Structure formats: C-alpha cells, structure tokens
PDB file of C-alpha atoms in Angstrom:
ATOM      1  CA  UNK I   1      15.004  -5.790 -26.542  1.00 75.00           C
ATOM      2  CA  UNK I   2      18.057  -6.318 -24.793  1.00 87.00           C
ATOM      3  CA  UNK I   3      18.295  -8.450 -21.980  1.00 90.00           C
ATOM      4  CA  UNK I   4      18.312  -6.073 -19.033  1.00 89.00           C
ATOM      5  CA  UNK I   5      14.768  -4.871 -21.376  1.00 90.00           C
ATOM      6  CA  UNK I   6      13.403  -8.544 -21.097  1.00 93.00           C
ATOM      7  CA  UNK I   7      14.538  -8.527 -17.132  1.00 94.00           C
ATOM      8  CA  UNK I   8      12.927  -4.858 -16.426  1.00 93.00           C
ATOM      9  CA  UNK I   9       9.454  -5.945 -18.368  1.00 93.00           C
ATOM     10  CA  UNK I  10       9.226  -9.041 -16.212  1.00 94.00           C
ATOM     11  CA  UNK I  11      10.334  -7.234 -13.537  1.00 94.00           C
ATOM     12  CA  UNK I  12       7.238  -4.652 -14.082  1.00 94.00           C
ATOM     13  CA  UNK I  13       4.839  -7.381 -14.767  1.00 94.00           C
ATOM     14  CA  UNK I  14       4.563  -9.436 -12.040  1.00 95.00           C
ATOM     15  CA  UNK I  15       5.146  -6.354  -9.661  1.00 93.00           C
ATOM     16  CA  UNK I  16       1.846  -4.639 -11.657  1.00 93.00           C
ATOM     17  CA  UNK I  17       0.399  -8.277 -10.895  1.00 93.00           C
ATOM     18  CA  UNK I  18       1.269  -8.004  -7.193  1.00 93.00           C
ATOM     19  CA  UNK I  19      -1.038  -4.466  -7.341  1.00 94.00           C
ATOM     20  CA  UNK I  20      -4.140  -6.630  -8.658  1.00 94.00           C
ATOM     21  CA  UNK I  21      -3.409  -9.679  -5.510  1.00 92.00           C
ATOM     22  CA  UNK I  22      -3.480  -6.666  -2.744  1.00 92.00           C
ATOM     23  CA  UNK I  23      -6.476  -4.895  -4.818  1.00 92.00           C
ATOM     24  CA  UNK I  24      -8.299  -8.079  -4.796  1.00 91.00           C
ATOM     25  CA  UNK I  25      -6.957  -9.030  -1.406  1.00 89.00           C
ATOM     26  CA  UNK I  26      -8.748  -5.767  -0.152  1.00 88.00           C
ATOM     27  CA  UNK I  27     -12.165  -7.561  -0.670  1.00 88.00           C
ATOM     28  CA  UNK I  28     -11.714 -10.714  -0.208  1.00 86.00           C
ATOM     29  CA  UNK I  29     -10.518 -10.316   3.482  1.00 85.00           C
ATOM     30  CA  UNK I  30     -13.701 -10.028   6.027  1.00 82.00           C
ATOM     31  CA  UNK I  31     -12.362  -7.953   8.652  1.00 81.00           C
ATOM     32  CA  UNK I  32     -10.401  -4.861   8.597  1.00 83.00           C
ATOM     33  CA  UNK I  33      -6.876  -6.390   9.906  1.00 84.00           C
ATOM     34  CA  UNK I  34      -7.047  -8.802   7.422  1.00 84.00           C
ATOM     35  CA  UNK I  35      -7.745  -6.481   4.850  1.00 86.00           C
ATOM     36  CA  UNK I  36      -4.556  -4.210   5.716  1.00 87.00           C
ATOM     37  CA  UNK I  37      -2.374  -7.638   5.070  1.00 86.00           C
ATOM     38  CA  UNK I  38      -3.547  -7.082   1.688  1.00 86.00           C
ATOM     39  CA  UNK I  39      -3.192  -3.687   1.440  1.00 86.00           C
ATOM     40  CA  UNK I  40       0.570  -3.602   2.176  1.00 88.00           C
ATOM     41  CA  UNK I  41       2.391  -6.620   1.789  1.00 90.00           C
ATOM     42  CA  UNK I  42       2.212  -7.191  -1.692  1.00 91.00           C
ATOM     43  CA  UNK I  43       1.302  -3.613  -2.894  1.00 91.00           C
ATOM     44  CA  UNK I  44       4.934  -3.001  -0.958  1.00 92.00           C
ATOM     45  CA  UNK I  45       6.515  -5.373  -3.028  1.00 93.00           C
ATOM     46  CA  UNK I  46       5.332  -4.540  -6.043  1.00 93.00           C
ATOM     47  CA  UNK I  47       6.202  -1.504  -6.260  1.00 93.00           C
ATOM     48  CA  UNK I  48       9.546  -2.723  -4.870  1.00 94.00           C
ATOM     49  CA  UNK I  49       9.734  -4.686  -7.959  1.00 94.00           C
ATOM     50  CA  UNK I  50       8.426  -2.257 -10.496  1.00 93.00           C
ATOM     51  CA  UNK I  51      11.254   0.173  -8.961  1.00 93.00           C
ATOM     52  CA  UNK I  52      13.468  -2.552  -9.476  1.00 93.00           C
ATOM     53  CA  UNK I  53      12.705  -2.392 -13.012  1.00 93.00           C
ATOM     54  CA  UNK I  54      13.210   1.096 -13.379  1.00 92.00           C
ATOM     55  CA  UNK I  55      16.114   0.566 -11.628  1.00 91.00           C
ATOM     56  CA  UNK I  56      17.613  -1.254 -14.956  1.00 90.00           C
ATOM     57  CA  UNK I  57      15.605   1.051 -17.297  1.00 89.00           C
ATOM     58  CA  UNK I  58      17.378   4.111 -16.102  1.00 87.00           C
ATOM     59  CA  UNK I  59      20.822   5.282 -17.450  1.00 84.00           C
ATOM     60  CA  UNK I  60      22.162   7.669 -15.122  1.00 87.00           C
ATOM     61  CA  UNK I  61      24.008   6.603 -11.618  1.00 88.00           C
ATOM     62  CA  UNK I  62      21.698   9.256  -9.590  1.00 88.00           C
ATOM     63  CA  UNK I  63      18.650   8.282 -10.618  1.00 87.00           C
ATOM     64  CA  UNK I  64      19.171   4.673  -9.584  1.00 90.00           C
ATOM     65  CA  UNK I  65      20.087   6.361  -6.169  1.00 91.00           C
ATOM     66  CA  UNK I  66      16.584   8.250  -6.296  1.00 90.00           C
ATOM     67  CA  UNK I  67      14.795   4.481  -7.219  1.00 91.00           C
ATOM     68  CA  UNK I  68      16.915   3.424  -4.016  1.00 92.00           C
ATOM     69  CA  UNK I  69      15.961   6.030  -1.873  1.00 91.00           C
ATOM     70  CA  UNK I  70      12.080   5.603  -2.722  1.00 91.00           C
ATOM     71  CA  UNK I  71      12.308   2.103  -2.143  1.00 91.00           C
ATOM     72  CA  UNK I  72      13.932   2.351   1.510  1.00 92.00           C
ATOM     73  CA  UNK I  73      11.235   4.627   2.223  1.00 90.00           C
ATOM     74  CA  UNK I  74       9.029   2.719   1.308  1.00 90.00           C
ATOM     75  CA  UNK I  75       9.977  -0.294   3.315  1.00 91.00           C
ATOM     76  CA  UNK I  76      10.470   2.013   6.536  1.00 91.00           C
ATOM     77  CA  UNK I  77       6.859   3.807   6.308  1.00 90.00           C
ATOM     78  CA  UNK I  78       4.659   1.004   5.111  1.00 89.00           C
ATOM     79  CA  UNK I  79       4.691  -0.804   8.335  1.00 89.00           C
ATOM     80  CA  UNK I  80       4.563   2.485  10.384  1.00 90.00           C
ATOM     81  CA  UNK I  81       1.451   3.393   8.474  1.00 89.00           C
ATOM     82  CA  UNK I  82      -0.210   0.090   8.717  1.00 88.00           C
ATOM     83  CA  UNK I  83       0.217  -0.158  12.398  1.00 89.00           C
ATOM     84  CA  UNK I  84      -1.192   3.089  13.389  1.00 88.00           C
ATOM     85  CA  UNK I  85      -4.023   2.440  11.093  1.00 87.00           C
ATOM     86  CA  UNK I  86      -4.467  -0.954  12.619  1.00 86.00           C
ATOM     87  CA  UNK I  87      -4.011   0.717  16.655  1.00 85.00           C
ATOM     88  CA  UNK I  88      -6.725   3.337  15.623  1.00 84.00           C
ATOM     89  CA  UNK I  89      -9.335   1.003  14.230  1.00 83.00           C
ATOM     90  CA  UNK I  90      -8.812  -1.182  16.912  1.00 81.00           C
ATOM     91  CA  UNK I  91      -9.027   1.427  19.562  1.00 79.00           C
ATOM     92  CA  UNK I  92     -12.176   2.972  17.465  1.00 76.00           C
ATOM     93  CA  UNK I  93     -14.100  -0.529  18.112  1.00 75.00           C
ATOM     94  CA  UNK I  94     -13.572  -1.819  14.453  1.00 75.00           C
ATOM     95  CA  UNK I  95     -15.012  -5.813  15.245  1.00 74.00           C
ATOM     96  CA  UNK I  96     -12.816  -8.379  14.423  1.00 75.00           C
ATOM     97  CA  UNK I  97     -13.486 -11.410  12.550  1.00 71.00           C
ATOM     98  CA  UNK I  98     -13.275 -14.079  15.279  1.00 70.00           C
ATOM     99  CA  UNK I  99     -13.653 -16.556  12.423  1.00 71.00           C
ATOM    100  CA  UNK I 100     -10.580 -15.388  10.930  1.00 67.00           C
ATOM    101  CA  UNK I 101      -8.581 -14.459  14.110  1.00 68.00           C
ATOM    102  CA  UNK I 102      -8.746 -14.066  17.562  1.00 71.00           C
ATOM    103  CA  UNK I 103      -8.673 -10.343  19.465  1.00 73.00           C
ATOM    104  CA  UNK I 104      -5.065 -11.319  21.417  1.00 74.00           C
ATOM    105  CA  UNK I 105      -5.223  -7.890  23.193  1.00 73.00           C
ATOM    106  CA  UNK I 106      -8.737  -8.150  24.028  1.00 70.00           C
ATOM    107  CA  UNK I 107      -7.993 -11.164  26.087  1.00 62.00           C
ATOM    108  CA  UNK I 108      -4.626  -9.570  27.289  1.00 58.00           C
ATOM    109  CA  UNK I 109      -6.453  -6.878  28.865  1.00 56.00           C
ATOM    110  CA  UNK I 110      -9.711  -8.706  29.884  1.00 54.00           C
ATOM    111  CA  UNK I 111      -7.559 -11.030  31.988  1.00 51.00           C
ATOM    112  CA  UNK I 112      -5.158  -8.436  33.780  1.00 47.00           C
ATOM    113  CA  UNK I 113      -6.249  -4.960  33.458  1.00 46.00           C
ATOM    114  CA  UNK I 114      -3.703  -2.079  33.317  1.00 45.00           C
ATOM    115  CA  UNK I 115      -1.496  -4.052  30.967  1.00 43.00           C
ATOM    116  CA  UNK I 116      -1.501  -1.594  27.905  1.00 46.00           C
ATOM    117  CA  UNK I 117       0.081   1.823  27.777  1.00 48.00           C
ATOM    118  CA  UNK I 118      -3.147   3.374  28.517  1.00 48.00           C
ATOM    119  CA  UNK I 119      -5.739   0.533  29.035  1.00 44.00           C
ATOM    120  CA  UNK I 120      -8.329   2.603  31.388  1.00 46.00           C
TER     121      UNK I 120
ATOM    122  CA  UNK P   1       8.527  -1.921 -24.640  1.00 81.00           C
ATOM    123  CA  UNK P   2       5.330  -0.430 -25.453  1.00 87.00           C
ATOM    124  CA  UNK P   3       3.535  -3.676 -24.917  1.00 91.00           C
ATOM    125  CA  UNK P   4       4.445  -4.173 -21.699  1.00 91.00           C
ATOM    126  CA  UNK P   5       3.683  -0.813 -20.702  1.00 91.00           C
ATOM    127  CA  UNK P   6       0.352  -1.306 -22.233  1.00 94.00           C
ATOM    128  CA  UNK P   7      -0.405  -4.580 -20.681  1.00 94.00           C
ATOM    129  CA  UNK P   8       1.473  -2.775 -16.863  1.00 93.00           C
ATOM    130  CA  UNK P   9      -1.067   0.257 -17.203  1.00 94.00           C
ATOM    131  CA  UNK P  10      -3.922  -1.938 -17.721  1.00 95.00           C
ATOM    132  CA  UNK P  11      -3.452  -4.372 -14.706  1.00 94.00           C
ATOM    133  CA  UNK P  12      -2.590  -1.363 -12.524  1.00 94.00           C
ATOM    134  CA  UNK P  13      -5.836   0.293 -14.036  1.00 95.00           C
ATOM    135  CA  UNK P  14      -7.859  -2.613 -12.401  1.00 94.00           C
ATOM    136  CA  UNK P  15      -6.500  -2.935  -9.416  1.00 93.00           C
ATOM    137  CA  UNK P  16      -7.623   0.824  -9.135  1.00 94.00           C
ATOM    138  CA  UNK P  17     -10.859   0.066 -10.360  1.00 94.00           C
ATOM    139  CA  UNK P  18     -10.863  -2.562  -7.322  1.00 92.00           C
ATOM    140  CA  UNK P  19      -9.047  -0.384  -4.700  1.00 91.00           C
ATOM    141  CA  UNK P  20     -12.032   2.708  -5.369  1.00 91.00           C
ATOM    142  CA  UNK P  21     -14.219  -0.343  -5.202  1.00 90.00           C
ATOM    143  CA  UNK P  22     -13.143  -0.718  -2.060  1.00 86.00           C
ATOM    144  CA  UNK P  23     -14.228   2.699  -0.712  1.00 86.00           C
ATOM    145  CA  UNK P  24     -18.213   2.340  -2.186  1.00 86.00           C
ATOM    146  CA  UNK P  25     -18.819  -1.248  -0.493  1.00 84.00           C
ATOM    147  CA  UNK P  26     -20.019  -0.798   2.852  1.00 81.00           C
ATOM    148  CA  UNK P  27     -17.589  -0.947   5.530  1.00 79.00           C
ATOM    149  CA  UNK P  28     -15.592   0.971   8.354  1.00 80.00           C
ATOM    150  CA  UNK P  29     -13.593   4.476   8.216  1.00 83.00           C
ATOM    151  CA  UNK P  30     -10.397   3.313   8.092  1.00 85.00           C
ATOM    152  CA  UNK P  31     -11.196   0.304   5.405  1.00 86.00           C
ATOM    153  CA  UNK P  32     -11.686   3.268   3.341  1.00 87.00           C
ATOM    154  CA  UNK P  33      -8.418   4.717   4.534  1.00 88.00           C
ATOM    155  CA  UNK P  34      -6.962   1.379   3.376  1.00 88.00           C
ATOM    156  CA  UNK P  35      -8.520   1.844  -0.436  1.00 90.00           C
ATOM    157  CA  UNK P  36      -6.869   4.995  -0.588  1.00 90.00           C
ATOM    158  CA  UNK P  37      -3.752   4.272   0.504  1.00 90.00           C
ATOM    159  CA  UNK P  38      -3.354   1.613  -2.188  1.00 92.00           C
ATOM    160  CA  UNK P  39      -4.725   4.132  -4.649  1.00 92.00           C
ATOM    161  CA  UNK P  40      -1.454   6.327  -3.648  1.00 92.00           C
ATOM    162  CA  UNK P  41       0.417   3.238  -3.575  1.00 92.00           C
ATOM    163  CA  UNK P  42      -1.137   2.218  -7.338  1.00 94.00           C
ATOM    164  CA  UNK P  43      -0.050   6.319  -8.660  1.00 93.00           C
ATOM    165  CA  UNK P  44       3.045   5.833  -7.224  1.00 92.00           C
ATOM    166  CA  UNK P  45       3.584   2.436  -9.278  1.00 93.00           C
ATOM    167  CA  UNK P  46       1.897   4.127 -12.690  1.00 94.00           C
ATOM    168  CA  UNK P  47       4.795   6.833 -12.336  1.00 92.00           C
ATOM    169  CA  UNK P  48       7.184   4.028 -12.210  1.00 92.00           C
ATOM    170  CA  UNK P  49       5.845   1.927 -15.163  1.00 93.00           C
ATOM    171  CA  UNK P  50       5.957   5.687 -16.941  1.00 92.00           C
ATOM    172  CA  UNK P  51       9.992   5.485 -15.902  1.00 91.00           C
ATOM    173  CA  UNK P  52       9.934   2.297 -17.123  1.00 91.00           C
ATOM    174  CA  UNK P  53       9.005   2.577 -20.511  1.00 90.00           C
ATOM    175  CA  UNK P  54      10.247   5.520 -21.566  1.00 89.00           C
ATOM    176  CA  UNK P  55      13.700   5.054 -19.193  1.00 85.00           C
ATOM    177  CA  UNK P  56      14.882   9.059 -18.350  1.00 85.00           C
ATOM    178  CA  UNK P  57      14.532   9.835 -15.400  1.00 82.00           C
ATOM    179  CA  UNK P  58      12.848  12.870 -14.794  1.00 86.00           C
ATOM    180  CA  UNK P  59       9.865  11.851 -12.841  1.00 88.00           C
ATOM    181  CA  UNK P  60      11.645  10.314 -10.392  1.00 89.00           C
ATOM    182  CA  UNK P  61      11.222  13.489  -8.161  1.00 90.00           C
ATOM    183  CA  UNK P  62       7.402  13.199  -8.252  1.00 91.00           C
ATOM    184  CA  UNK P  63       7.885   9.628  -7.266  1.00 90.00           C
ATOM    185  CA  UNK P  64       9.652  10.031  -3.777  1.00 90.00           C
ATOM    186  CA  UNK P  65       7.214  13.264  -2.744  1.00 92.00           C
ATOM    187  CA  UNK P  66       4.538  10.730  -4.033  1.00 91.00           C
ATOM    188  CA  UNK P  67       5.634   7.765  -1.828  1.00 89.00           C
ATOM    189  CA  UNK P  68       6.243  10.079   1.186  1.00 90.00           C
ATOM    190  CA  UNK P  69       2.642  11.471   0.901  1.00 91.00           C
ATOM    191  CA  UNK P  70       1.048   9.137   0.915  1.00 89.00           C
ATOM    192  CA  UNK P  71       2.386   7.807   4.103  1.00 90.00           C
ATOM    193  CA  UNK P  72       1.874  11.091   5.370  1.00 92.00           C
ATOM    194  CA  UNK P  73      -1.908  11.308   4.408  1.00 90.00           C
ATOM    195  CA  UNK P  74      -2.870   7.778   6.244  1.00 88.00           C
ATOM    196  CA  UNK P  75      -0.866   8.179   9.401  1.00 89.00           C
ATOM    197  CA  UNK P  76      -2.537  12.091   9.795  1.00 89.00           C
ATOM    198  CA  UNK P  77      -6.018  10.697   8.835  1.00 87.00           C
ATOM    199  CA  UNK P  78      -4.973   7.496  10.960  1.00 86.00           C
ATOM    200  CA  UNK P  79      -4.334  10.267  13.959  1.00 85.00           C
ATOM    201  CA  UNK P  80      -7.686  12.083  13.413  1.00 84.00           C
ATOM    202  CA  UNK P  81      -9.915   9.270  13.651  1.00 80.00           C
ATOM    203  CA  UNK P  82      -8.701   7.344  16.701  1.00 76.00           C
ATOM    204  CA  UNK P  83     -10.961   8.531  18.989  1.00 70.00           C
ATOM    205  CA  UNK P  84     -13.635   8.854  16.866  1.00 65.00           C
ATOM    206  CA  UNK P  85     -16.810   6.403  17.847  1.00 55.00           C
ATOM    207  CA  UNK P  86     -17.644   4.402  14.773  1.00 50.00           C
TER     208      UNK P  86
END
C-alpha cells in the first residue's frame, strides 16, 4: 500500500462516512427544508471526496479529467436540484417547522403582497 | 485495498438502508423525492468505491450519465409536483 493507496482509502472512508451523516441527517431533521440540508451538503461532499480518491486510484490522465468533470457537475446541479425541490414543496404547502425555523417568505409576502415573482 | 472497499460498501450499504428508510416513514411527496435522490447520489458513490478499488477506469462513463440523472430525475419530478395539493 503505497502512500497515494493509504491517501485514496482515507480519502474513500470518511467520504462513505459523509453518506451515513446525510442518510441519518434525512431523519433526524423534522421538517422537509431541514431534511434537504442533509440530503445534499454532505452527500455532495462525499462523493466529492470518494471521487477524489479515485482521482489518485486511477492511472490514466483522461480519466482523472472524467473524475473532474463529474465532480463540477456535481457541484453545479446539486444546489439547482435542491432549490427547485425546496420552491415546489414550499409552493405545494409542505409546513414548516417553526420550531426549527421561521417561514421568511411567508412573512415577506404577508406583510407586502405582490412581492414574489408570482405571489397572487 | 480490499478492506477498505469492504468496510466503503458496507457504510454506503447503510446509509441506503436509511435513505429507503426514508421513503416508508410517513411524510410529504417530495421528502420522498429527497430519499431517492440520495439513493442516486449513494449508486453514484458505490460506482466510485468500485473505481477505487480496483483503479481502471472503465466505469467512469456510467458515473457522469449516473450523476447527471439523477439531477435530471428530481428537478423533472420536482416540476411535476409543484402544483400538486398535498
């Protein structure tokens, strides 16, 4: 086990760790909004990381450039995802937690109406 | 090598066992949406333990249509059920 081995395995076990903290994040959260912190931030950097370790696993030049590639995609559709999930539930009437956080837009529109792109 | 791949697999086999337990507890359409997503997200990261321990790269195709997917699948289902009452 060479030393880029014993970097890649480390590499691969904490980001196969991150995937268990957003799995269990996914049920410990109460509300929907706080479950979709769980579901992206770390499961995004895990696999971030476990690319990462392919990344030093791999021997040929164009392969790294395909771990690259999947990793910037990564990066620039998680949050893209997440928000129109998070726009659709909330427009859908998903309740919020007011425990855990309180509805910003709700009040933004409750106070002056005609605010949002389409707020009826 | 094998180890760690063994020990990788397993914790990425329970946080799939928690993301599909996600989508049997009771809850909303789009927490759902949110279990499967990080069951996409969990494949995805299985492919790239595979790359990993064996180290050639011939997956590595799967793993970028795999990635792009599953984007695809939770901003189209994301679409569908906006105006959906719940």
């Amino acid at each position: 086990m060479s030393v880029t081995d014993v970097l890649a395995a480390v590499l691969l076990l904490v980001g196969t760790g991150l995937f268990v903290v957003a799995a269990i994040g996914l049920h410990r959260f109460t509300d929907l909004y706080g479950r979709m912190h769980a579901a992206t931030k770390p499961a995004t950097l895990g696999l971030l990381l476990v690319l990462a370790a392919a990344a030093l696993r791999v021997d040929s030049a164009d392969d790294v450039g395909k771990l690259a590639l999947i990793g910037f995609f990564q990066l620039a559709t998680a949050p893209v995802a997440a928000h129109l999930l998070g726009r659709s539930a909330y427009r859908g009437r998903v309740p919020i937690d007011v425990t855990a956080g309180i509805d910003d837009l709700g009040t933004l529109e409750r106070d002056s109406s005609g605010v949002g792109d389409d707020a009826s | 090598m094998t180890v760690v791949a063994i020990i990788a697999f397993s914790l990425l086999a329970v946080a799939a066992v928690l993301a599909v337990a996600r989508l049997m507890r009771p809850g909303t359409l789009p927490d759902r949406l949110l279990g499967l997503d990080l069951l996409v997200l969990i494949s995805v990261a299985a492919l790239g333990t595979h790359v990993v321990w064996t180290g050639s790269g011939e997956f590595l195709d799967v793993l970028v249509v795999a990635a792009l997917l599953g984007f695809v699948g939770t901003v189209f289902i994301a679409g569908l059920i906006q105006d959906r009452p719940r």
